[in-house]
Structure formats: structure tokens, C-alpha cells
Coordinates of C-alpha atoms in Angstrom, one line a residue:
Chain A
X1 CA 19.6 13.8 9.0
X2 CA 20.6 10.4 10.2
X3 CA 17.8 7.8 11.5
X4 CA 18.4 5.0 13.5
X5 CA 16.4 2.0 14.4
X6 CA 17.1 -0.4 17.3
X7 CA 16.2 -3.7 17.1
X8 CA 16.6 -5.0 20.3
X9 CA 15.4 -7.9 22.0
X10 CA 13.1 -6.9 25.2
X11 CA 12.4 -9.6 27.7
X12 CA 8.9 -10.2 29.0
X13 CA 8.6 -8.9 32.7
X14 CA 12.6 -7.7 33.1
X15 CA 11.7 -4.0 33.2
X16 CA 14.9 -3.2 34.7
X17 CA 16.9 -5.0 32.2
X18 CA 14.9 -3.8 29.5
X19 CA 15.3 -0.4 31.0
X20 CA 19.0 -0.4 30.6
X21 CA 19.3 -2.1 27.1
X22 CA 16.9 0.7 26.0
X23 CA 19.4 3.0 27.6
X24 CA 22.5 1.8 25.8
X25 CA 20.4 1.6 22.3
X26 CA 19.5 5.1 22.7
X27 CA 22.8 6.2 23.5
X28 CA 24.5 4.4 21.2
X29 CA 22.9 5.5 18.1
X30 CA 22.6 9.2 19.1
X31 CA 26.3 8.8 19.7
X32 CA 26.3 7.9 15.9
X33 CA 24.6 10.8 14.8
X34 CA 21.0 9.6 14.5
X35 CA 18.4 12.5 15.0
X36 CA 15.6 10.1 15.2
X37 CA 15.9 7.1 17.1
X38 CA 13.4 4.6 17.0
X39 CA 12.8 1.9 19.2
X40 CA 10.5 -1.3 19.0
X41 CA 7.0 -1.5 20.0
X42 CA 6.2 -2.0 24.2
X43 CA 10.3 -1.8 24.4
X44 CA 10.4 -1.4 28.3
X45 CA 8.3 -4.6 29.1
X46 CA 8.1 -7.1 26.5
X47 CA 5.5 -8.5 24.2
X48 CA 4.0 -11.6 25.0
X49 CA 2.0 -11.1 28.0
X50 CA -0.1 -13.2 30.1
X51 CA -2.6 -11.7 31.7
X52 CA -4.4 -7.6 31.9
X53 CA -2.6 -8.0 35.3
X54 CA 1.1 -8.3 34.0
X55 CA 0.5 -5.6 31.5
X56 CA -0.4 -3.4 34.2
X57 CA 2.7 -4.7 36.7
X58 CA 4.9 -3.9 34.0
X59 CA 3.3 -0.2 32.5
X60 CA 4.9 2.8 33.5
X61 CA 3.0 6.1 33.9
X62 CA 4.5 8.5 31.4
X63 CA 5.8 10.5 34.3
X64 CA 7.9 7.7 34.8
X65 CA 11.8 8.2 35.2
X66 CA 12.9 5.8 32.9
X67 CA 12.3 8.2 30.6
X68 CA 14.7 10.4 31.8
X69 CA 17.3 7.7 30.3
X70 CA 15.5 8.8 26.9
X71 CA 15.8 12.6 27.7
X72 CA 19.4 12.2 28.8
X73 CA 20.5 10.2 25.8
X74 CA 18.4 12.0 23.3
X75 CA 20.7 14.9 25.0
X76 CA 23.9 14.0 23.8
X77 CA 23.1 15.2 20.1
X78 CA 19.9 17.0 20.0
X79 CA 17.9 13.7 19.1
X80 CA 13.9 12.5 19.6
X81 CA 13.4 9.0 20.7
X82 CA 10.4 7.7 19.7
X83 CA 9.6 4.4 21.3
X84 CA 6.9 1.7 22.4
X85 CA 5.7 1.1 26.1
X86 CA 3.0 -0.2 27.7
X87 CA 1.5 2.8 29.3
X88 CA -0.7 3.5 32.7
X89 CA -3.1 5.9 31.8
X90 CA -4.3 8.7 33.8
X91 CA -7.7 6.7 33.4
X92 CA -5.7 4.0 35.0
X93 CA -6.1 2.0 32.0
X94 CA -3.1 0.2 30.4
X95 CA -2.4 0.9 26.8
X96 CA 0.0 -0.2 23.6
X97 CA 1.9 3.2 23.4
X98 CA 4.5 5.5 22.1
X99 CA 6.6 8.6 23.6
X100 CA 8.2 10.7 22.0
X101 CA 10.7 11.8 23.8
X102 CA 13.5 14.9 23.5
X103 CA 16.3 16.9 25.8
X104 CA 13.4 18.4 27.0
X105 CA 11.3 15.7 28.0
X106 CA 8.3 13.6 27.0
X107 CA 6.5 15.7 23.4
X108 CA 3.7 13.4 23.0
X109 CA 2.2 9.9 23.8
X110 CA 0.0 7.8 20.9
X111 CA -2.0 5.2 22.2
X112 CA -2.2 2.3 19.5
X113 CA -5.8 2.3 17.6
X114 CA -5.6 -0.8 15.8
X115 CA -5.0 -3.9 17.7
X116 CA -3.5 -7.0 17.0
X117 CA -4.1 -10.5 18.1
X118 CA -4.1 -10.9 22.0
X119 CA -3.6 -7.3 22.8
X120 CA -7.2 -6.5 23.0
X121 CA -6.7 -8.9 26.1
X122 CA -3.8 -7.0 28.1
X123 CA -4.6 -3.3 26.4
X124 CA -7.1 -1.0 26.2
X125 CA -7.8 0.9 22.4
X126 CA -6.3 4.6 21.8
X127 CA -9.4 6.5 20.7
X128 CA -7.4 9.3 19.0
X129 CA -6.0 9.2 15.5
X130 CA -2.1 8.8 15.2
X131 CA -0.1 12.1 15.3
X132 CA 2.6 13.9 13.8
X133 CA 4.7 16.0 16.1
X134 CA 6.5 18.9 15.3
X135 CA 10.4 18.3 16.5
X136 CA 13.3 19.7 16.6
X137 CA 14.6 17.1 14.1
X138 CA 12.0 17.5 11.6
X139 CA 7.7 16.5 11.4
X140 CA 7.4 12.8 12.6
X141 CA 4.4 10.8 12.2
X142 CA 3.9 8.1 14.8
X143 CA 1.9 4.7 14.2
X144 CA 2.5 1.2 16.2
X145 CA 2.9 -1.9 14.1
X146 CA -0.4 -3.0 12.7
X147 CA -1.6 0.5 11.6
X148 CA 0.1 0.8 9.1
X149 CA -1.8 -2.4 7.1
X150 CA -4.6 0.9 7.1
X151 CA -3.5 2.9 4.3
X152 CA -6.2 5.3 5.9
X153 CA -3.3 6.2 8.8
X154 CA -0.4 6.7 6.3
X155 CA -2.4 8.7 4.2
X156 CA -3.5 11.0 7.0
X157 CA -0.1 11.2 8.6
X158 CA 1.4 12.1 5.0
X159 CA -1.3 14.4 4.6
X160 CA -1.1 16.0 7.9
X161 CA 2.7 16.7 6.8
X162 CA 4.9 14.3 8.2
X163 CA 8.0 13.8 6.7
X164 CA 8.9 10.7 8.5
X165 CA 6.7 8.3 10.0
X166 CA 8.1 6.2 12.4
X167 CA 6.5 2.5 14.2
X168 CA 7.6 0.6 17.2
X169 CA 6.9 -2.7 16.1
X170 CA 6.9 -6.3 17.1
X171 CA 6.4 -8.8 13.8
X172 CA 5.7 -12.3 15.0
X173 CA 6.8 -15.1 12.1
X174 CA 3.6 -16.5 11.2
X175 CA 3.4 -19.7 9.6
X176 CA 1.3 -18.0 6.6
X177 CA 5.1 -16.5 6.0
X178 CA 6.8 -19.0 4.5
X179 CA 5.7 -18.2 0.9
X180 CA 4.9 -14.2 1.7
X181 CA 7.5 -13.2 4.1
X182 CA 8.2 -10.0 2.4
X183 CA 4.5 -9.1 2.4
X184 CA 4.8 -6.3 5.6
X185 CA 7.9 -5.0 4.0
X186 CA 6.4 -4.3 0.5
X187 CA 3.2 -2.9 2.5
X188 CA 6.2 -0.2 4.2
X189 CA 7.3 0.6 0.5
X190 CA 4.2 0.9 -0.6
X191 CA 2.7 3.6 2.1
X192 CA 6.3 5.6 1.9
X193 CA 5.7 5.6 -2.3
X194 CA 2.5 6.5 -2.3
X195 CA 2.7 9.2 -0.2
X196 CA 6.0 9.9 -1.1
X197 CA 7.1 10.0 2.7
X198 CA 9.8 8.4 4.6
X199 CA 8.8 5.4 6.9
X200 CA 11.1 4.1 9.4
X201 CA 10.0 1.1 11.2
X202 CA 11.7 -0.5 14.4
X203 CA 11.5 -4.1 14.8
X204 CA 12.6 -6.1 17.2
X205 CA 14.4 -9.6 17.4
X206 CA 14.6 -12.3 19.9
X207 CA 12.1 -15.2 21.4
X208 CA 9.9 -14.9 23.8
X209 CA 7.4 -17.6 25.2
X210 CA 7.9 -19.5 22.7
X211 CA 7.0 -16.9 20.1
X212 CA 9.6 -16.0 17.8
X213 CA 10.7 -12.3 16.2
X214 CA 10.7 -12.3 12.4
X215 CA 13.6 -8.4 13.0
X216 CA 12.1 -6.7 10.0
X217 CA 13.3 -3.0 10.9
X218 CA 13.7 -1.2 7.7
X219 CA 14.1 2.3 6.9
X220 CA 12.4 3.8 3.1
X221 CA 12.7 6.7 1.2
X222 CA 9.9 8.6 -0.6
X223 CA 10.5 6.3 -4.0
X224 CA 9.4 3.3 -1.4
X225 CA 13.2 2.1 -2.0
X226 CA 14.7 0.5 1.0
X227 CA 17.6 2.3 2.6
X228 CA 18.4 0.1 5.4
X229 CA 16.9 -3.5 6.7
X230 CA 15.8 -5.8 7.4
X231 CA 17.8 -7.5 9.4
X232 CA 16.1 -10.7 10.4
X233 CA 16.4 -11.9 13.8
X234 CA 19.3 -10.4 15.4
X235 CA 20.3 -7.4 17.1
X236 CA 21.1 -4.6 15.0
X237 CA 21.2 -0.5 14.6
X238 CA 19.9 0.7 11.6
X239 CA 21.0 3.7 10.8
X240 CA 20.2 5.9 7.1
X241 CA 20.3 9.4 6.1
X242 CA 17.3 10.9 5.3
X243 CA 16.8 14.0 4.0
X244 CA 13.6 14.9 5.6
X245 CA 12.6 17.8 2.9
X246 CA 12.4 15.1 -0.2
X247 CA 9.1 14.4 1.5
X248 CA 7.9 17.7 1.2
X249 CA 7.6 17.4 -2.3
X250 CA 5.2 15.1 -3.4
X251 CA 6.0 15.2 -7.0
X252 CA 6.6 11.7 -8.9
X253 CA 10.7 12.5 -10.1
X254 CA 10.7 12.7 -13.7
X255 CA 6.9 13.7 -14.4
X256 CA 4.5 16.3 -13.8
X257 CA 2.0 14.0 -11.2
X258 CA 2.2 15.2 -7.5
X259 CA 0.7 11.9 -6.0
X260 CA -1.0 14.6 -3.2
X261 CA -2.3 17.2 -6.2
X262 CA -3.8 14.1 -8.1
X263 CA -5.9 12.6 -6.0
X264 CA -9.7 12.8 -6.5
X265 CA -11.1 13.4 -2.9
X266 CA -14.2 13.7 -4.5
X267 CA -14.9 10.2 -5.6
X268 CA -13.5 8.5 -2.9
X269 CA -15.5 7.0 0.3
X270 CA -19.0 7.4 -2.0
X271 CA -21.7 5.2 -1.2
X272 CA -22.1 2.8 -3.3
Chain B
X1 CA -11.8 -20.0 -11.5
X2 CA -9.0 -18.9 -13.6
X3 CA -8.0 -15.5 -14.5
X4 CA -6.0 -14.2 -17.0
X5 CA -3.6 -11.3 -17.9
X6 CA -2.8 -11.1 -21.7
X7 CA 0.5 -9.3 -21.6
X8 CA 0.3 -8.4 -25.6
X9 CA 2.4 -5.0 -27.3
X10 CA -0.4 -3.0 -29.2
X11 CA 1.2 -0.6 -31.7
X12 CA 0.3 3.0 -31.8
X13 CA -1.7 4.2 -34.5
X14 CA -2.3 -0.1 -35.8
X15 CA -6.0 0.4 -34.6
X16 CA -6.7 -3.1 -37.3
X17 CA -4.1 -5.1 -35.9
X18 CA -4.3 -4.2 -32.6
X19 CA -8.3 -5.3 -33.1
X20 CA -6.9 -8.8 -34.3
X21 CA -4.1 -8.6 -31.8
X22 CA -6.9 -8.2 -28.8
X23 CA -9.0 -10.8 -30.2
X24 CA -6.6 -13.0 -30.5
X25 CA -5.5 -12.9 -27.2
X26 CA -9.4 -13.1 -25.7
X27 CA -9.4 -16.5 -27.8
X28 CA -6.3 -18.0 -26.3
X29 CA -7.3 -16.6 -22.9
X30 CA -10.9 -17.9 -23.0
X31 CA -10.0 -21.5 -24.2
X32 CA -7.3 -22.0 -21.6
X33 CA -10.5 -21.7 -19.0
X34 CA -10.1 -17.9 -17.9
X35 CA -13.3 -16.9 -17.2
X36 CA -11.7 -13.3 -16.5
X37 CA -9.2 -12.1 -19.2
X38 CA -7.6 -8.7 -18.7
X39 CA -6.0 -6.6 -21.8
X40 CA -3.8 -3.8 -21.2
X41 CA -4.8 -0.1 -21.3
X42 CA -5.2 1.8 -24.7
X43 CA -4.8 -2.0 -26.2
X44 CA -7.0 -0.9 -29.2
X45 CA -5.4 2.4 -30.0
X46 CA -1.2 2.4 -28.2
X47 CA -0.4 4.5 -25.6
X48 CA 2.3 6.8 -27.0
X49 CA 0.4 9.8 -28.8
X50 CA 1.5 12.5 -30.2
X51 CA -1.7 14.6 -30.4
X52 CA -5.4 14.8 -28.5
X53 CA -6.7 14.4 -33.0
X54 CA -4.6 11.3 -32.5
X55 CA -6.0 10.0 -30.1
X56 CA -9.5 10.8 -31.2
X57 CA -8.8 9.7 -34.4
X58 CA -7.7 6.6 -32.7
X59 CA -10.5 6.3 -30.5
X60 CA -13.6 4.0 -30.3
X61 CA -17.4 4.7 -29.9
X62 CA -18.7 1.6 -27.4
X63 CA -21.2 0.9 -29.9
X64 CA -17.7 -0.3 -31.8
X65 CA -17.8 -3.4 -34.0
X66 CA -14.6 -4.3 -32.3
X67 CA -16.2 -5.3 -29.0
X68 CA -18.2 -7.8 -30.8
X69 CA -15.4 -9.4 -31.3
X70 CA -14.7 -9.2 -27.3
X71 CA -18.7 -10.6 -26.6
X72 CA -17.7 -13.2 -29.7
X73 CA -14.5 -14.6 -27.3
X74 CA -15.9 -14.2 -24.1
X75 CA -19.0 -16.5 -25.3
X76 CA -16.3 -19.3 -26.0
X77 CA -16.4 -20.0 -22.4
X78 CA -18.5 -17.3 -20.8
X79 CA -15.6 -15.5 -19.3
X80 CA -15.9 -12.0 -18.8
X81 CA -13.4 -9.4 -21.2
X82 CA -11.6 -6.1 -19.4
X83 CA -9.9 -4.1 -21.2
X84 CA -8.9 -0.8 -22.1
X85 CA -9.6 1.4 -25.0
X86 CA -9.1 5.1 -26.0
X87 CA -13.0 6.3 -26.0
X88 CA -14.5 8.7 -28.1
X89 CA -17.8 9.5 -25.7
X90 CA -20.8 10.6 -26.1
X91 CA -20.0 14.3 -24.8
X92 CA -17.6 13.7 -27.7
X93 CA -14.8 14.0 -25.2
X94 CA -11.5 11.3 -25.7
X95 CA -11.2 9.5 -22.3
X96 CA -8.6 6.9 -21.0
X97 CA -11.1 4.1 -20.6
X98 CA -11.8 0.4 -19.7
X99 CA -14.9 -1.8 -21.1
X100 CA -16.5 -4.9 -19.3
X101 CA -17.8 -7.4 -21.7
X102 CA -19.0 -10.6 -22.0
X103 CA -20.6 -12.5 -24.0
X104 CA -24.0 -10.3 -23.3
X105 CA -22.2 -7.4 -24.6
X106 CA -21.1 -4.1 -22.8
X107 CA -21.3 -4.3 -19.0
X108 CA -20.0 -1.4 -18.1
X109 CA -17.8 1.5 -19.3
X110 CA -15.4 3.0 -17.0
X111 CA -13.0 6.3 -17.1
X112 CA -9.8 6.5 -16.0
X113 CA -9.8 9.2 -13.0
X114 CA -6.3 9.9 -12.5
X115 CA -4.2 10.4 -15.2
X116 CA -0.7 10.1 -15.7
X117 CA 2.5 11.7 -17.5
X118 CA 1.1 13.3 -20.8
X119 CA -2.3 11.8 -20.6
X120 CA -3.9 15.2 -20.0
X121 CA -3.1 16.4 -23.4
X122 CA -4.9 13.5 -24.9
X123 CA -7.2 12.7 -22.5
X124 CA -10.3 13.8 -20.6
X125 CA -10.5 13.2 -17.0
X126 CA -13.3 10.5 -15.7
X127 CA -15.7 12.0 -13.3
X128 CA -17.2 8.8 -11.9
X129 CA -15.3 6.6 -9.1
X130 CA -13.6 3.2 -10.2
X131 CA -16.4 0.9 -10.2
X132 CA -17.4 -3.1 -8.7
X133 CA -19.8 -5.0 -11.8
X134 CA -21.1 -7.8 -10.8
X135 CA -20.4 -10.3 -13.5
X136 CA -21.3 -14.2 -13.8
X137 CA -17.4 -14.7 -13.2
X138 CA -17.1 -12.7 -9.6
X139 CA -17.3 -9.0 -8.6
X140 CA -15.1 -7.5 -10.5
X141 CA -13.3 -4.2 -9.2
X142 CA -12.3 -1.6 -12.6
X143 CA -9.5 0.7 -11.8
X144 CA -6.6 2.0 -14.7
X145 CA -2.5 1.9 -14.0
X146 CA -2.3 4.9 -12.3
X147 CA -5.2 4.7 -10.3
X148 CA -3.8 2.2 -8.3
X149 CA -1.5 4.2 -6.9
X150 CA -4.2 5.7 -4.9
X151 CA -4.6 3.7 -1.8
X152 CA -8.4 5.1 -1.7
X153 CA -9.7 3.4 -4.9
X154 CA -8.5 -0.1 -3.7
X155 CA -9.8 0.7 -0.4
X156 CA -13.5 1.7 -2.2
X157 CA -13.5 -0.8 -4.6
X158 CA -12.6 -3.9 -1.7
X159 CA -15.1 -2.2 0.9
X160 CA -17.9 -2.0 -1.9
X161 CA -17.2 -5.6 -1.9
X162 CA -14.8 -6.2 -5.2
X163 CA -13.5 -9.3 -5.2
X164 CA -10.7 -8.9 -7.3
X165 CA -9.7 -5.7 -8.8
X166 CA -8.5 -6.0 -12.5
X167 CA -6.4 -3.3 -13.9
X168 CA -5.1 -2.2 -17.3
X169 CA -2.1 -0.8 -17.1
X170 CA 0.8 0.6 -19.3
X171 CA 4.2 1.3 -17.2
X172 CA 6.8 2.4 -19.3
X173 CA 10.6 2.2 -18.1
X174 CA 11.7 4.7 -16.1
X175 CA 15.7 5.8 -15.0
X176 CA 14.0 6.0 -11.2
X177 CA 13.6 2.1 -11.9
X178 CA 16.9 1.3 -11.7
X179 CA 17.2 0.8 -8.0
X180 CA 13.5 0.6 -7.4
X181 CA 12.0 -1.3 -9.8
X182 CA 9.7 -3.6 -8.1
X183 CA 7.8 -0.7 -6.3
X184 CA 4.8 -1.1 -8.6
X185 CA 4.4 -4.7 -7.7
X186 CA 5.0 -3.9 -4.1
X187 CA 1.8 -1.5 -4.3
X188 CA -0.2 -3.9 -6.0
X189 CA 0.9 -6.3 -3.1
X190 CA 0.1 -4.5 -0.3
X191 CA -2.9 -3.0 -1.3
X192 CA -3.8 -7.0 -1.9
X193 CA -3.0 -7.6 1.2
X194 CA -4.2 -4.8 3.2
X195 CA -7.6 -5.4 1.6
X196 CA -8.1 -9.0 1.2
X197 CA -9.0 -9.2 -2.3
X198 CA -7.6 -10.4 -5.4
X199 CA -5.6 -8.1 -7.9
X200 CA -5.0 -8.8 -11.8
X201 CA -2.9 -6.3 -13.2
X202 CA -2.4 -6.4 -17.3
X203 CA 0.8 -4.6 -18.2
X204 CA 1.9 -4.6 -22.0
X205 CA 5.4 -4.9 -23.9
X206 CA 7.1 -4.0 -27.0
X207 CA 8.5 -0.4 -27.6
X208 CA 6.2 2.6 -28.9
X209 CA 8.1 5.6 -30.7
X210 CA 10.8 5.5 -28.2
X211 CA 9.1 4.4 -25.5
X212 CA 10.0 1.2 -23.4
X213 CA 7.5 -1.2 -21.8
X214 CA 8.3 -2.5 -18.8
X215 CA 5.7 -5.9 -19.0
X216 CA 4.8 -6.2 -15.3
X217 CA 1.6 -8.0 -15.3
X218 CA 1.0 -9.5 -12.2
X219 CA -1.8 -11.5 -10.4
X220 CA -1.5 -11.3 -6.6
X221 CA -4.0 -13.2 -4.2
X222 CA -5.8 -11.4 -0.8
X223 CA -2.2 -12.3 1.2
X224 CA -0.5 -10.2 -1.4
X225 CA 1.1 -13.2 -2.8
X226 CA 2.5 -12.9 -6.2
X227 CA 0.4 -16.0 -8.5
X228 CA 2.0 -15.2 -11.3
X229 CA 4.4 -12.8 -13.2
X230 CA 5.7 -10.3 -14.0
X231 CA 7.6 -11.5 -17.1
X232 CA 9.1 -8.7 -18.2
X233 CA 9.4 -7.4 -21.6
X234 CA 7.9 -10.1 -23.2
X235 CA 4.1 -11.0 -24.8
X236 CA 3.0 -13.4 -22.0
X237 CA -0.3 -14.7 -21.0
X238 CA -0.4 -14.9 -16.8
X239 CA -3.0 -17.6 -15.9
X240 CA -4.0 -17.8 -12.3
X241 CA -6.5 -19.9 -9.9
X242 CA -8.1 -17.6 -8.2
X243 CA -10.8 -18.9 -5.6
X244 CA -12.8 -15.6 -5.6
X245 CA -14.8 -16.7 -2.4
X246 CA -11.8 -15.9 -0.1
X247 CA -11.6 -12.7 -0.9
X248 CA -15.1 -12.2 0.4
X249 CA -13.3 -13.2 4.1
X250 CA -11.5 -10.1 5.8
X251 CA -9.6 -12.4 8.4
X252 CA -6.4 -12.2 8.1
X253 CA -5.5 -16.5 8.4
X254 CA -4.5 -18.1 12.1
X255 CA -5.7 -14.5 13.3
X256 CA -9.0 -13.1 14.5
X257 CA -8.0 -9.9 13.3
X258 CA -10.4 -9.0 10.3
X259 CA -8.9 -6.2 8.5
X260 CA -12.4 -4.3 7.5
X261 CA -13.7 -4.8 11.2
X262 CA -10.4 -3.4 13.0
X263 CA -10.9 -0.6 10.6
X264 CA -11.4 2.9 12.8
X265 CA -13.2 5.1 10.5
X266 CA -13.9 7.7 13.3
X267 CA -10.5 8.1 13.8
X268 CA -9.7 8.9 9.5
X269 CA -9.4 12.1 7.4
X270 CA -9.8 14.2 10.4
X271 CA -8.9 18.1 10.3
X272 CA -5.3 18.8 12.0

């Protein structure tokens, strides 16, 4: 089972252009086996926003047929596409979200529950806990960016059985870097060992307004070892075969502890 | 304020040179300035038994004379003395455990509550959570090797307002390590990170009846920044400013995010 991520570089307010480079990502890795392409986080209209008002110029209602492309290019092997956008709600409010998208059309949308920096600004909050769809290419768990720094979310996607978990992402380079840039990467490995789960995370590359991309796709393995990534700040398909069952065994290799039978429900989340 | 990991190779079964070894190491520890010093786990009795009448035979009451020796080295510069010890309660079980001392005496006494490998056949489990003592050096956070590797007991100890978490540890060598060996120090990283809050982990060295130790002591600040180690296989002492104040500040630095506040709870360990 191969999974790609494509690290792309969307442009702030070119929703058409975005709209086709999304396109030829999606085709291209489906056309290089991936099952599970994932794309970065608010893919179709870039990043760094301005205003509530741009957001909302640029979301797309999820009825929208840009995701067609997705349909038509997840098509061409049997894939799900599982990438960012900034949504129009039916409660016509704009949200930091994901589609997951197959030959059959749009599966499921997140809404992001843990915001970063400006986007409380330009998005409203998803009020419903991240998901893991059943699809045709296996269980996949879906979280944007800065969830997964809350071990609470990859323990319940884990938990809740996905196999993969996959995040649109955009990961600014912050100055606090220089000395720690690993630091988002080793939180990855850390979530996929602990719950002995595959994590996939799509990154993206580029500058926008003056803020740069740091490109830290990378793709894990249920040991928390790194298959594939990160790039750093260029364009690039990841692409790593994953064999989506060694999740479903959450036994440590070479011992007896199963890091799922082992835990101790019972003393965790006490008062104190 | 400086802490301390003494990264020392107890021998199984040497229960009177291990108590020389340990107090040894407190002395050093204390009069470099550590006002926290961290021993490995099972430093009194080894870790590589072959029987549960081993390890009793092994194990120490807390009314021990040996912890005087602890109170004696913590007093040279009241510091405060974690460390871990194979337990002979007073349900006249054998448990996996970790004493606080300082110069006052015993603190507190806590069990490991998720045991590894063979530990089982030696060991009782602990029934109480991993718990935060407030000491005259900080707040100090009590969890054992394995129990790291649950992203709830970091989670607990930080919200219940740990400051740093210390953690005797014994990780042997394992063939999985070969391409992954840094994962351990990646979970101790992110769960620094994700948290805020300081981590000390004391690792040991040396070679037990077969057995290799992997030495991967490590003292990470709330970034996830490594401070110092690991050193390897080698007896070590990590010494580490660590301004315990900032891990009392959730923000994550140049952001307004605050990783407690953003924190859903509504939205965790919901039925699917």
C-alpha cells in the first residue's frame, strides 16, 4: 500500500492555479501507485490570509467542483485524497478543513479543532473530534497540523482504529527553530510509536507574504521510524509503502507489551 | 537550578556496592549544585533477575538504612534524591518503585504502573497514578521507563502542574534499535514539548547477565530541546540548568497559542 504526500507550494488567493497544481499532484502520485494521497493543509487557497473576508472569497462549499479533479484523479487507481481547504460551511461559516475524497466522491469533511496563531482570525473552530474513515484503501485517521501536539487526538484516532493517520499541514519556520527544528518531527515519531500507528503528514513548501515554509512532510511507521521526509523547502512527492495491517497489532516487536493492552485507563485523568 | 542525571551501572544481586555506588553518585551530584539528582531504576538491587525470591531477596523496606544515606547526600546542598529501588512493601508485595528524598527523609514512594518485558514475573503492579511532590527544589513529576511511553501520565503529571518530570529508567539494547534508535529520546522530546515542562530521564550502563544497557539519559527543556545527553554506554553524570519557572508558562514562545488552553477536552476519549 503505497502513500504519497505532496508538498506543494499553494499561492495565497490563486484558487485557480492552486486548483490545477492540486490536480497534477493528485494525478501524479496516484499515477505512481499511491492509495493515499495526501495533500497540505488549506491546499486550494493558501495560508497566509488577511482578513475573515479573503478566507471566505477564497472557501469553497464542499459541493464544490474542484473536487471533482480529486474524484477523477483519485479514479485512476482506486486512491483517497485526503486534503486541506478552507471550507464554507452550510452555517456559512468558514473553516480550516479536510475532504476526504474517493472515485466516488467527497467521504467526509474534518473541521480543524485546535487552532493555530492567526487562524482564529479568518476560521471558525470544528466542534467535532477528528475522525477515522473507513476507505477503500484501509482506516484513515484525519487531523490538521497543530493537533497533533495533543497526544489526546492520536491517542483517540489510534484507539478508534486507524491504521494511518494522515495531516494537511502548513509548518511556518519559527525563529525558536534554529536550535529545535526537529522538534515537530520527533513529536510525529513519537504519536506513530506510541500508538504503534502509521502517521503521514503533508507539508508544504514555498513563501508566502513574507512567511516562509519550513517542507517537513514525512511519512512513519508504527516503530516511529521515518520512511520518507522531510524534505525541507522544495517541492516534492513523498511516496512509502505502508503496510496498513502492522498497525493493527499493537504489540511492542520483540516483547510481550501491547502499548494498547498496557495502559492503565484507570489512573489516568484523576483529580488530583 | 541544576538538575542531575547520574548515569551509573548497578550490578545485579551487588545490593552493598550498589548502596555505595548510589551514594556516591548523590555526593558528586549534590556538590556539583544539583538540587535534583536522578538515579536509575532498580539502582539498589539490578534490573536483570532471574526470580520474583530474587528480587525480594533484593528488595528494600523504605524504612531502609540505605536511604539515610540518600537524606545524608541530599542535606549537602538540600537537593532533593529520586531514585529507584526494588520495594519490598508493606502488603509484602515486590514492586518496581521510585523514592523521593531529601534531606527530611522519605517524601514519597511511588510504584511503577506499567511494567515492561519480564517485570511481571518479578514485580507487582502499582495501583496509584504517577505522582507531582512538591519539594523545596520544584514540583517534581515521578513516572518509571516505561511509563513514559504512555502519553497520559505526562499529560497528568504536566496538567497537575509537574514542573519537570524525572524518570528512572533502564532501556536495554534492542535489534529493533538498529534503525530506530533515537525513538526513546524522541518520546521524551515530544511529550516535553507538547506539555511544556521539563523532563530528566536517568538511564544506566554496563551489561547485566547478558543484558546490554543502552545509557540514554537525557534532560530535555519544555521546547523539547535536548540539555544534555544521552552519552551512551558510559557512567556519566548529565548536569543541566533548568529554570523550573518556565515550565509553569503553557505559551508556546512568539505564539499566543498556550498548549493547556487550546486543549479541547470535550472533544477527547469519546465513544466511536
Amino acid at each position: 500500500m503505497k502513500v504519497a504526500c505532496c508538498q506543494i507550494a499553494p499561492r495565497v488567493g490563486a484558487r485557480g492555479q492552486n486548483r490545477i497544481a492540486v490536480r497534477e499532484a493528485i494525478r501524479s502520485a496516484v499515477d505512481a501507485g499511491a492509495r493515499i494521497v495526501v495533500l497540505p493543509e488549506l491546499s486550494t487557497s493558501g495560508y497566509v490570509l488577511r482578513s475573515e473576508a479573503e478566507a471566505r472569497e477564497l472557501a469553497l462549499r464542499p459541493g464544490n467542483d474542484a473536487f471533482d479533479d480529486w474524484s477523477e484523479g483519485a479514479a485512476r487507481g482506486d486512491a483517497v485524497v485526503i486534503g486541506g481547504f478552507a471550507e464554507l460551511g452550510d452555517d456559512d461559516l468558514v473553516y480550516d478543513s479536510a475532504a476526504v475524497v474517493d472515485a466516488s466522491g467527497m467521504l467526509a469533511i474534518y473541521r480543524k479543532a485546535h487552532l493555530w496563531l492567526d487562524e482564529p482570525r479568518f476560521f471558525a473552530v470544528g466542534d467535532k473530534p477528528p475522525p477515522v474513515i473507513e476507505t477503500r484503501a484501509g482506516r484513515i485517521g484525519v487531523a490538521i497540523c497543530y493537533d497533533l501536539f495533543f497526544p489526546e487526538v492520536t491517542r483517540d484516532l489510534a484507539c478508534a482504529g486507524a491504521e494511518i493517520i494522515v495531516a494537511p499541514t502548513c509548518s511556518p519556520v519559527l525563529s525558536a527553530d534554529v536550535t529545535n527544528a526537529d522538534i515537530g518531527i520527533a513529536v510525529v515519531r513519537a504519536a506513530a510509536h506510541v500508538n504503534r500507528v502509521f502517521i503521514a503528514v503533508c507539508d508544504r513548501c514555498g513563501t508566502e507574504r513574507g512567511t516562509d515554509w519550513a517542507g517537513r512532510s514525512v511519512i512513519v511507521d508504527p516503530d516511529g521510524r521515518v520512511l520518507s521526509g522531510p524534505p525541507g523547502d522544495r517541492a516534492e512527492m513523498l511516496l512509502a509503502d505502508c503496510e496498513l495491517a502492522l498497525a493493527r497489532d499493537k504489540v511492542v516487536p520483540g516483547t510481550a507489551n501491547d502499548v494498547f493492552g498496557d495502559r492503565r485507563p484507570e489512573l489516568y485523568g484523576l483529580e488530583r
